[in-house]
mmCIF file of C-alpha atoms and ligand atoms in Angstrom:
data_model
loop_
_atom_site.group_PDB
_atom_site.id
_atom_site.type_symbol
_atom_site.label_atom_id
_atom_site.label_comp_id
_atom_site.label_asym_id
_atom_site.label_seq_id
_atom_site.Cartn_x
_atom_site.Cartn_y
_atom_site.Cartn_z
ATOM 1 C CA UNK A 187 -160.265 -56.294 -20.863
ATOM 2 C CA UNK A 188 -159.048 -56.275 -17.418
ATOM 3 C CA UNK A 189 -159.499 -59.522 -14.321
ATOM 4 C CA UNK A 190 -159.305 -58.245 -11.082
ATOM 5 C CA UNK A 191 -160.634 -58.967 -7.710
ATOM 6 C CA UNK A 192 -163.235 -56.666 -5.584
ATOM 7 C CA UNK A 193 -161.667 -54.046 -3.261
ATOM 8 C CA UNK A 194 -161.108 -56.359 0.068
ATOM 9 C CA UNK A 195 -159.561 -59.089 -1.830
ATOM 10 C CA UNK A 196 -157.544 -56.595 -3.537
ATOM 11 C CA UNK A 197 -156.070 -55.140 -0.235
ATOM 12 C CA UNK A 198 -155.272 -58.713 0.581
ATOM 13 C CA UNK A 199 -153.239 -59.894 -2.773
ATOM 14 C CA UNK A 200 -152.845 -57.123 -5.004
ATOM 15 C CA UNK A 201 -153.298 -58.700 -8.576
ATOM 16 C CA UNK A 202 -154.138 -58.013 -11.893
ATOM 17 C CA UNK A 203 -154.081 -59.691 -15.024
ATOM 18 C CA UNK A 204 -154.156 -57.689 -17.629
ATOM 19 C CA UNK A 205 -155.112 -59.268 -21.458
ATOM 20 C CA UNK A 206 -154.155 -58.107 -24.696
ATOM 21 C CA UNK A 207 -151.406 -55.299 -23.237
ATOM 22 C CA UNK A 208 -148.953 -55.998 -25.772
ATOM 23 C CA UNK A 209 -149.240 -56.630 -29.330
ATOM 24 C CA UNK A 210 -148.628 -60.137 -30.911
ATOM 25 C CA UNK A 211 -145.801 -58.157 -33.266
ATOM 26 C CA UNK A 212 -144.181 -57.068 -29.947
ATOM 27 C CA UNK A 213 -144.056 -60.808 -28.784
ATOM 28 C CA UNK A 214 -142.954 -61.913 -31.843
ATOM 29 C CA UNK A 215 -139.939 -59.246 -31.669
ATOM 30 C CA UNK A 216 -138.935 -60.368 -28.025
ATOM 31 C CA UNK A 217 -138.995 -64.041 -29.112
ATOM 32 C CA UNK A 218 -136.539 -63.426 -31.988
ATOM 33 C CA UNK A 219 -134.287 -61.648 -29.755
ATOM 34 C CA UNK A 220 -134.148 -64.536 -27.389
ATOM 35 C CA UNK A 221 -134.063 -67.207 -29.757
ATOM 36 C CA UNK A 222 -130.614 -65.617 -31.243
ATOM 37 C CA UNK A 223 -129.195 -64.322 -27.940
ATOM 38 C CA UNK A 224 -130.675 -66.822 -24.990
ATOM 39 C CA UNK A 225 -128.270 -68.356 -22.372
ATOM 40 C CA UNK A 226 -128.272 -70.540 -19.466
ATOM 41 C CA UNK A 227 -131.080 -68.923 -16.824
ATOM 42 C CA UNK A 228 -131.387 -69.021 -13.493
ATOM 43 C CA UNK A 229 -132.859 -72.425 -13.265
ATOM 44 C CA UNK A 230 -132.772 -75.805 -14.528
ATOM 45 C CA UNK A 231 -134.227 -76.065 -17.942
ATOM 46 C CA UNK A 232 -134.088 -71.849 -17.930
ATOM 47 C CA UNK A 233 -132.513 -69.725 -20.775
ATOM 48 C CA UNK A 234 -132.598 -66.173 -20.376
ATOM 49 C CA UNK A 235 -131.671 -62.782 -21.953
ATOM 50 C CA UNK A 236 -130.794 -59.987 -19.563
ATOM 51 C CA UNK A 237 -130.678 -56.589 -20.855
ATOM 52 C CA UNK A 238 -127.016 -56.376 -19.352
ATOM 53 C CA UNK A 239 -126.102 -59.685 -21.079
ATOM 54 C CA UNK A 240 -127.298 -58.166 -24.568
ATOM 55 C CA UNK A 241 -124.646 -54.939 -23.422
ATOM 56 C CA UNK A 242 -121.861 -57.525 -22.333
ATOM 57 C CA UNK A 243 -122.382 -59.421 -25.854
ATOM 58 C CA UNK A 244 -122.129 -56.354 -28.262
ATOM 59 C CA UNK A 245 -126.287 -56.041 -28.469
ATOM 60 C CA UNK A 246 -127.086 -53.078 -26.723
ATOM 61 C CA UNK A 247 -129.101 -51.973 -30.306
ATOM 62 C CA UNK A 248 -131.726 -55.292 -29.369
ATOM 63 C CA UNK A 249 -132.815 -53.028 -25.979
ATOM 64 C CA UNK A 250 -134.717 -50.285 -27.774
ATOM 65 C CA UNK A 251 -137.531 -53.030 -28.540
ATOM 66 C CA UNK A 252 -137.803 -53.280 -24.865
ATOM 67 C CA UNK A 253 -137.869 -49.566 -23.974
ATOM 68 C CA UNK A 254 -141.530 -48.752 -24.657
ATOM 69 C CA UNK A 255 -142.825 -51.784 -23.299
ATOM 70 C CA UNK A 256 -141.075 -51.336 -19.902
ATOM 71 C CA UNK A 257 -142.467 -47.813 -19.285
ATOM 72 C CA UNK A 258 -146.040 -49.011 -20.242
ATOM 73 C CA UNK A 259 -145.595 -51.406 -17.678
ATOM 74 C CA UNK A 260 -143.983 -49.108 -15.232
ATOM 75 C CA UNK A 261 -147.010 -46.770 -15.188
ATOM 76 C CA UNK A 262 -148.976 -49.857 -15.152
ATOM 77 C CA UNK A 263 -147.635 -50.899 -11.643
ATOM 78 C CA UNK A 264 -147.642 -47.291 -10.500
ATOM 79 C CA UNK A 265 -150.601 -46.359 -11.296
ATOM 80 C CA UNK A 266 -152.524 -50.093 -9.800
ATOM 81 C CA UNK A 267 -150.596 -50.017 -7.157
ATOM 82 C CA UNK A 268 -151.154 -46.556 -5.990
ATOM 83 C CA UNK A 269 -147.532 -45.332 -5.768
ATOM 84 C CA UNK A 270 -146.760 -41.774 -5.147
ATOM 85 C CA UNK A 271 -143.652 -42.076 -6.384
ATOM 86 C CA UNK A 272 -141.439 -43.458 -9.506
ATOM 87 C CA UNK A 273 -140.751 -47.081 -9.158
ATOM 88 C CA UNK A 274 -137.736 -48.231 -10.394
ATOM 89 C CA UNK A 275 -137.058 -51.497 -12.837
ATOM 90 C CA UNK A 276 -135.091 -54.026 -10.886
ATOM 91 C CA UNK A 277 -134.400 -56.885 -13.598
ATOM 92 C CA UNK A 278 -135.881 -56.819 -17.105
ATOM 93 C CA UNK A 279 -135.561 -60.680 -19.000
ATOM 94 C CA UNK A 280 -136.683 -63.229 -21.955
ATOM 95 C CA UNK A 281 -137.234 -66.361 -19.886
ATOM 96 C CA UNK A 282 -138.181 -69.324 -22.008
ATOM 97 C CA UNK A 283 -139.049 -72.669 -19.544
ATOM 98 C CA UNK A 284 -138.437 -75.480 -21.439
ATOM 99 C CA UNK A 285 -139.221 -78.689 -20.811
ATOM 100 C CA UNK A 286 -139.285 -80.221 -17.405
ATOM 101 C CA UNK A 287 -138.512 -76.430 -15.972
ATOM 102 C CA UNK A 288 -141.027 -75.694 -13.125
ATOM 103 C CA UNK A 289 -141.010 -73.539 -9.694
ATOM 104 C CA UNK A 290 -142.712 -74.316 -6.343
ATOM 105 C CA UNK A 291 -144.340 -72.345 -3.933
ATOM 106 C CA UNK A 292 -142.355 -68.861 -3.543
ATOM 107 C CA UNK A 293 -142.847 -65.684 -3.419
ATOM 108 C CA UNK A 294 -140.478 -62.948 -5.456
ATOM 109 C CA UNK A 295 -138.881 -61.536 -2.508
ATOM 110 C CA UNK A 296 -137.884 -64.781 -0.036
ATOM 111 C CA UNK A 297 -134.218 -64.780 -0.527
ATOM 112 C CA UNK A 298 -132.199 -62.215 1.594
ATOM 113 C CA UNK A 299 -130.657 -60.775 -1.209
ATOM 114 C CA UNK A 300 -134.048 -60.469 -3.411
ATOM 115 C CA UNK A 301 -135.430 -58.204 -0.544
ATOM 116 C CA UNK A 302 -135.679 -55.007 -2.676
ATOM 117 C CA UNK A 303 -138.276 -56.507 -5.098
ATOM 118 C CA UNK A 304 -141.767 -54.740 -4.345
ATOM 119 C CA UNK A 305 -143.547 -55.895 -7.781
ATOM 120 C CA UNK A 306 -143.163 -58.317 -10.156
ATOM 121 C CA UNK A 307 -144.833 -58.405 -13.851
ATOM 122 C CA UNK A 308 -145.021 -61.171 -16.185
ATOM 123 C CA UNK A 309 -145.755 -60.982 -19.535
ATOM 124 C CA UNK A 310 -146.448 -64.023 -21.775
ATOM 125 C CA UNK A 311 -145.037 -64.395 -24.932
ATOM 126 C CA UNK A 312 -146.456 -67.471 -26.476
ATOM 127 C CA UNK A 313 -149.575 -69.248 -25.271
ATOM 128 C CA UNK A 314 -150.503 -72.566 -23.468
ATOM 129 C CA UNK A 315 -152.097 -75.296 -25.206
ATOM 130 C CA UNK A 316 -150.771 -73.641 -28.592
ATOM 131 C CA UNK A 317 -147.055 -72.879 -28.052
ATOM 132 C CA UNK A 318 -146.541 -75.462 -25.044
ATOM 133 C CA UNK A 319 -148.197 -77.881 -22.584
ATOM 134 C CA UNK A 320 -147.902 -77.344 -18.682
ATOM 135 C CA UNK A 321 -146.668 -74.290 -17.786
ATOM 136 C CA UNK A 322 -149.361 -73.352 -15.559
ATOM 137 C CA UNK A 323 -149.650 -70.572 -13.134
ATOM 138 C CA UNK A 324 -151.185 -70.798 -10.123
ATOM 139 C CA UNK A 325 -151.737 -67.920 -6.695
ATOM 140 C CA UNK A 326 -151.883 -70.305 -3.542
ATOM 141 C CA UNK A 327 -154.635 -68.457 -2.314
ATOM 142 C CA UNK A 328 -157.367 -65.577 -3.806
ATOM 143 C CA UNK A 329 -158.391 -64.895 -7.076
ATOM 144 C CA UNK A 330 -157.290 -65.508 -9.945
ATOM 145 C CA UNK A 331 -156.572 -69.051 -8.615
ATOM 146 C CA UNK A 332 -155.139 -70.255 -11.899
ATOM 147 C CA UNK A 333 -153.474 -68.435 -14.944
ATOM 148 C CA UNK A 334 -153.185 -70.068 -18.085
ATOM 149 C CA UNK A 335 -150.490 -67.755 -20.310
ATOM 150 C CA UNK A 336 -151.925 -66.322 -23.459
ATOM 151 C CA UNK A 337 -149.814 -64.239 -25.596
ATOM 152 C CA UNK A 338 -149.930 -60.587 -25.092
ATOM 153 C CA UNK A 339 -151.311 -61.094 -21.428
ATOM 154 C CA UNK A 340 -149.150 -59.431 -18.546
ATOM 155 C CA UNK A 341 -149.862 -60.429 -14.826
ATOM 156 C CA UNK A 342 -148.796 -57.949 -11.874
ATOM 157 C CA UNK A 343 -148.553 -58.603 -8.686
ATOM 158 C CA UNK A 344 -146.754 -57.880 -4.999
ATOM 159 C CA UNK A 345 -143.439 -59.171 -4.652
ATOM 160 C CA UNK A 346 -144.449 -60.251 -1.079
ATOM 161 C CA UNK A 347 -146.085 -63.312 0.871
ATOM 162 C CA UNK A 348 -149.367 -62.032 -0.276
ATOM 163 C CA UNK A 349 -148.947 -63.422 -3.607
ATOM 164 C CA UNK A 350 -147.360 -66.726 -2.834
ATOM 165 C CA UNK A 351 -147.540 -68.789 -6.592
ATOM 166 C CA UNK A 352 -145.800 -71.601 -8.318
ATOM 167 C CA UNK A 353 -145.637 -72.425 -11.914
ATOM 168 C CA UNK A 354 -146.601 -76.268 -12.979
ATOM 169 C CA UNK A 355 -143.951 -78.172 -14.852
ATOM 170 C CA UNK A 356 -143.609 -77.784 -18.756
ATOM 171 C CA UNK A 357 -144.042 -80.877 -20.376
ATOM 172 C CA UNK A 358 -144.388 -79.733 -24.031
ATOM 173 C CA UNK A 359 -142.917 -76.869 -25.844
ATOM 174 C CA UNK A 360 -140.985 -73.760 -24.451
ATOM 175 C CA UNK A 361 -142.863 -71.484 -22.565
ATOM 176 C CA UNK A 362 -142.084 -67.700 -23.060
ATOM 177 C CA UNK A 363 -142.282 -64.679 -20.624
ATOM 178 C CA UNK A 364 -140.829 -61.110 -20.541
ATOM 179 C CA UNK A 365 -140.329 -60.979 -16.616
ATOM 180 C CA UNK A 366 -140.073 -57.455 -14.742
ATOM 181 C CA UNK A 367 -139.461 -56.864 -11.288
ATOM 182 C CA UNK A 368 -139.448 -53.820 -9.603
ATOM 183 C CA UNK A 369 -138.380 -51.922 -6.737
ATOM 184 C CA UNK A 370 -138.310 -48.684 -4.575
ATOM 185 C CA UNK A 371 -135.191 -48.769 -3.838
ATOM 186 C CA UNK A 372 -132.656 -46.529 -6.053
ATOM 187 C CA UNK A 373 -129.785 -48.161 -5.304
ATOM 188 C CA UNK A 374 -131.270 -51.277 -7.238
ATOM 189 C CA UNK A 375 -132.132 -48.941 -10.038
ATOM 190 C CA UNK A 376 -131.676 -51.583 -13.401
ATOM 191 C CA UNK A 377 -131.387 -48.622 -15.223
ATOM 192 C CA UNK A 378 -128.354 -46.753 -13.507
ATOM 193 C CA UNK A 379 -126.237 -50.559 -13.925
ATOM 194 C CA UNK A 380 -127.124 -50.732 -17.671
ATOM 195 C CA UNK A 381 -126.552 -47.067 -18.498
ATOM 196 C CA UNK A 382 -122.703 -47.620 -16.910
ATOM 197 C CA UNK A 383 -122.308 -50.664 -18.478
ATOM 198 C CA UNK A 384 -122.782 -49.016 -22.328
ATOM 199 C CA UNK A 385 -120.502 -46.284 -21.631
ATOM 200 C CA UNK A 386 -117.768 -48.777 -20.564
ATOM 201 C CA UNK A 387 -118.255 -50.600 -23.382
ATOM 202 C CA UNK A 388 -118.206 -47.315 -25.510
ATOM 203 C CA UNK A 389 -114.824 -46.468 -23.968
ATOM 204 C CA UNK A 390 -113.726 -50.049 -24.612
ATOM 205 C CA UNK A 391 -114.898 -49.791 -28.327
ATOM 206 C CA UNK A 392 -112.830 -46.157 -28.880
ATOM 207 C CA UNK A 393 -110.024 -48.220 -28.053
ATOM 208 C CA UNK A 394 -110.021 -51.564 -29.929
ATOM 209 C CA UNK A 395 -111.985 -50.164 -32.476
ATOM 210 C CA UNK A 396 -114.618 -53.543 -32.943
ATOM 211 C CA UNK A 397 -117.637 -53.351 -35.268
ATOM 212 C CA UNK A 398 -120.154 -51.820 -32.784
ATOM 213 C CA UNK A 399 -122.687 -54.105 -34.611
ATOM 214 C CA UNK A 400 -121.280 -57.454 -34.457
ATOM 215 C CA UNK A 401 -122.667 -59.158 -31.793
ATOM 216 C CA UNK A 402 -119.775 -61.136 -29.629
ATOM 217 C CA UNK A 403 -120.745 -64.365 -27.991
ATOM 218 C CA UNK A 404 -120.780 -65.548 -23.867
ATOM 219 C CA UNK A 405 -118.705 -68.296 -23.013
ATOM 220 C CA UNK A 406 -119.717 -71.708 -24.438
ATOM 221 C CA UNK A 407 -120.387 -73.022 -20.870
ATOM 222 C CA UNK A 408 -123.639 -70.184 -20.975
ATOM 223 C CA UNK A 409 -124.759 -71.823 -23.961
ATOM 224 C CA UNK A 410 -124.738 -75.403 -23.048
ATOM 225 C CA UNK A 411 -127.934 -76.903 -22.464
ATOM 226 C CA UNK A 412 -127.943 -80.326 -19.983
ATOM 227 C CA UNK A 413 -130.419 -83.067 -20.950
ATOM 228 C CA UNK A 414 -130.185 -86.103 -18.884
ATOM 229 C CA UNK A 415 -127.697 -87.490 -17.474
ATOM 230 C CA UNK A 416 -123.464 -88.552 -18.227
ATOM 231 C CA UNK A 417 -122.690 -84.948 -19.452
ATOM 232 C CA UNK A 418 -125.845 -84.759 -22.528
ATOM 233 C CA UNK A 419 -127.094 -81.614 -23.611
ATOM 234 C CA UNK A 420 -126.496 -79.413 -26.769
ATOM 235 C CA UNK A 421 -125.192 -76.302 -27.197
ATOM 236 C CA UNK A 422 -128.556 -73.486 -27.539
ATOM 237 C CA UNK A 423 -127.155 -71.762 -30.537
ATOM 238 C CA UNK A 424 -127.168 -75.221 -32.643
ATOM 239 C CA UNK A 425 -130.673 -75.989 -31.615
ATOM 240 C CA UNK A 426 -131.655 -72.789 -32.918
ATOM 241 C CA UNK A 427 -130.313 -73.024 -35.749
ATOM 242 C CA UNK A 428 -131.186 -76.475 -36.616
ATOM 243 C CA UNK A 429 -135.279 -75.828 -35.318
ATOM 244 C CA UNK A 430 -134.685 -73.208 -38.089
ATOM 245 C CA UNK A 431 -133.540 -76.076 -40.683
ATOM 246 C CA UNK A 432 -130.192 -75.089 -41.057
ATOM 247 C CA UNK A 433 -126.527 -76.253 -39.753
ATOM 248 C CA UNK A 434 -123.580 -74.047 -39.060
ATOM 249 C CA UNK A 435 -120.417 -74.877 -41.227
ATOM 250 C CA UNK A 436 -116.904 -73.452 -41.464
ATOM 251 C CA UNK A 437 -116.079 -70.724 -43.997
ATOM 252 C CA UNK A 438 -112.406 -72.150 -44.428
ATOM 253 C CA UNK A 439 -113.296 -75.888 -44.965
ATOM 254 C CA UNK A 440 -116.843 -75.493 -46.912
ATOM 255 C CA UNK A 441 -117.925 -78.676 -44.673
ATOM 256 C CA UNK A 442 -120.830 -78.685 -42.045
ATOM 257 C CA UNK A 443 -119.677 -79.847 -38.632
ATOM 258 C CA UNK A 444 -121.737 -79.160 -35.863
ATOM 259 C CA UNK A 445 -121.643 -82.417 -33.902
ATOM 260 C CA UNK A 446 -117.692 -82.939 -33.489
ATOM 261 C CA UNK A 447 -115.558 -81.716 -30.753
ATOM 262 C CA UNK A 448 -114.449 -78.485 -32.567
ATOM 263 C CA UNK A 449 -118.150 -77.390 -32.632
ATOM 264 C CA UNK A 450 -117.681 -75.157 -29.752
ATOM 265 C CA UNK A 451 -114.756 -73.250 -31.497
ATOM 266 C CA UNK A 452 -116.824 -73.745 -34.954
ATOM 267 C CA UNK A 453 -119.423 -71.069 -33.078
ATOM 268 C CA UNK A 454 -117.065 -68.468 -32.470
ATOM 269 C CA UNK A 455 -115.384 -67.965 -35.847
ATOM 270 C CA UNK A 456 -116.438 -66.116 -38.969
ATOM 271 C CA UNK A 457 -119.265 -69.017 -40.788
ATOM 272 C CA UNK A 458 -121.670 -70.233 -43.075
ATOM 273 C CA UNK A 459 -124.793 -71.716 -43.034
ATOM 274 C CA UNK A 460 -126.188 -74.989 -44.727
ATOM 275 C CA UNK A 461 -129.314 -76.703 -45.755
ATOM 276 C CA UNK A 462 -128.844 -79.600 -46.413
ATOM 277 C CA UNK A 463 -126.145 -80.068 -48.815
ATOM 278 C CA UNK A 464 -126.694 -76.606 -50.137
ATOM 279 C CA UNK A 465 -124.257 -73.626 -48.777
ATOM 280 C CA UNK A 466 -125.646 -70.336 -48.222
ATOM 281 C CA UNK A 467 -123.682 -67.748 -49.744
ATOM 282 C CA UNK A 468 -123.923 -65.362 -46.522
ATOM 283 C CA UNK A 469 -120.901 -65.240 -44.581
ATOM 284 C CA UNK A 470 -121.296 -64.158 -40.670
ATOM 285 C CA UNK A 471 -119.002 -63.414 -38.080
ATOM 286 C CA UNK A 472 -119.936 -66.025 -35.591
ATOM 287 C CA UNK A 473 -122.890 -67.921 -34.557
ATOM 288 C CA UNK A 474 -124.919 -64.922 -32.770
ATOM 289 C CA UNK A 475 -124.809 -62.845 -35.773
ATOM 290 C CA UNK A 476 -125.871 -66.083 -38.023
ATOM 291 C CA UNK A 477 -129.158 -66.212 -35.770
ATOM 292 C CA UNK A 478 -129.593 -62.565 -36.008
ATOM 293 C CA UNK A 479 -129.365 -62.578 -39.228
ATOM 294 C CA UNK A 480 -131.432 -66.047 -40.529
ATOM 295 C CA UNK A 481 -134.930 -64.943 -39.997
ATOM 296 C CA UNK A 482 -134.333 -62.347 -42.449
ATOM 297 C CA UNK A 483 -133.264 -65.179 -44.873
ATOM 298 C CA UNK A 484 -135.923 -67.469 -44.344
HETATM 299 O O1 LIG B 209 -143.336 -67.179 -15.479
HETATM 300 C C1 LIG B 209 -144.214 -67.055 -14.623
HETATM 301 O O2 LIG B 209 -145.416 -67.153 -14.884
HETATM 302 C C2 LIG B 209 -143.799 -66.768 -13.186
HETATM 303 C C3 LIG B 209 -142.360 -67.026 -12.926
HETATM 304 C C4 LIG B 209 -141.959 -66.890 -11.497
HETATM 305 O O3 LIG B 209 -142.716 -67.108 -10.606
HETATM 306 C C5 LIG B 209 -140.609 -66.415 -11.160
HETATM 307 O O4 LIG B 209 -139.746 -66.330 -12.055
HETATM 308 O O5 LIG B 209 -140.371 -66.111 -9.981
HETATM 309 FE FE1 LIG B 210 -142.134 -65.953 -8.959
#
């Protein structure tokens, strides 16, 4: 089922909101991927996952879930907004908004260097009301005034001041999108960046020989969520795990310790994972691949 405006309106802010475009499954897969590899966004109370982060952390294997939905979208945006020519992706992420996260009036392209964004799609993972509170999306002017994220939807729209919008603070929950922009311009081509970044890091792997399937974590500083105020916040991968019911603990001393000062190097090193008092037997080779590997456990 497709919302959209009548032709005049259309010419004025080219929308659509499109329901049902990708499967509940597909959501589900993105989510899982961002809950074991999400770091520090682009905003306050922001975590994201960047195709080019999952590259850069050892992951490139977690972009083939992306591939298919891209090009649907692509065609999507090609086809409703009459292009006569190939768009190109710009920026493919996982955005989760978590509490308190919000944006104001904007539109995609007002920053200098944001200038080669034509169209931007959103697609919403989880669903308001269910998933989270807040969250919701609003067009200053024109219809669709309001849009209130269901899972599977996907909203288009143009990158421009025709589509000025803002997103209402979270107050509940984390709110999930998969958030494409794209653009005519080749030299901005997502694609081209991602395609040299694997073949660096297949040169790189010829030489130091590493697992190819051992994901390798940021720095802790991309990991570290701020809550408040005096320095509070946790560290992502712990809340993960423990939303999951589970702590991190070291192979070497059979002892759970994710709240001391050594938690940080804790993450990084070969570990187990406990429930309770009980030890898993599983032994992974650092925090990342513990996440990847957990919903398979559970
Ligand atoms: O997540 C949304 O619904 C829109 C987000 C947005 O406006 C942005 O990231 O620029
Ligand atoms: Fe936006």
């Amino acid at each position: 089922m497709t919302t959209s405006s009548p032709p005049t309106a259309m010419a004025e802010r080219p929308r659509l909101l499109l329901h049902n475009f990708i499967t509940v499954d597909q959501c589900k897969e993105l989510e899982f991927i961002h809950r074991s590899c999400g770091v520090m966004g682009y905003r306050p109370g922001v975590l994201s996952t960047t195709l080019s982060h999952l590259i850069a952390t050892n992951c490139p294997h977690l972009i083939l879930p992306f591939v298919s939905i891209r090009n649907r979208i692509k065609d999507l945006a090609e086809d409703f907004f009459s292009c006569h020519f190939d768009l190109f992706l710009e920026f493919t992420g996982l955005i989760s908004w978590c509490k308190g996260a919000s944006i104001g009036w904007h539109s995609d392209d007002n920053r200098p260097y944001l200038k080669q964004r034509d169209f931007a799609a959103v697609c919403y993972l989880n669903s308001h009301g269910k998933d989270f509170k807040g969250g919701v999306f609003h067009f200053k002017d024109g219809e669709p005034a309001s849009i209130f994220p269901v899972v599977g939807d996907v909203l288009i729209y143009t990158a421009d001041s025709r589509n000025i919008h803002s997103v209402d603070e979270v107050t509940e929950g984390e709110r999930l999108t998969l958030t494409l922009w794209f653009t005519r311009d080749s030299a901005h081509d997502e694609d081209a960046k991602l395609i040299s970044l694997l073949s660096q890091r297949l040169l790189n792997n010829e030489d130091n020989h590493s697992d190819p399937f051992l994901p390798v974590p940021a720095s802790d500083n991309m990991y570290w969520f701020p809550h408040g105020h005096d320095q509070l916040g946790f560290d992502v991968r712990c809340a993960r795990v423990h939303i999951l019911g589970y702590n991190f603990c070291s192979t070497s001393k059979n002892k759970c310790e994710t709240s001391d000062s050594s938690c940080e190097e804790l993450l990084a090193r070969p570990l187990q994972l406990s429930r309770g008092d009980v030890i898993l037997g599983e032994e992974f080779a650092n925090s990342l691949h513990a996440l990847q590997v957990l919903p398979s456990l559970l």
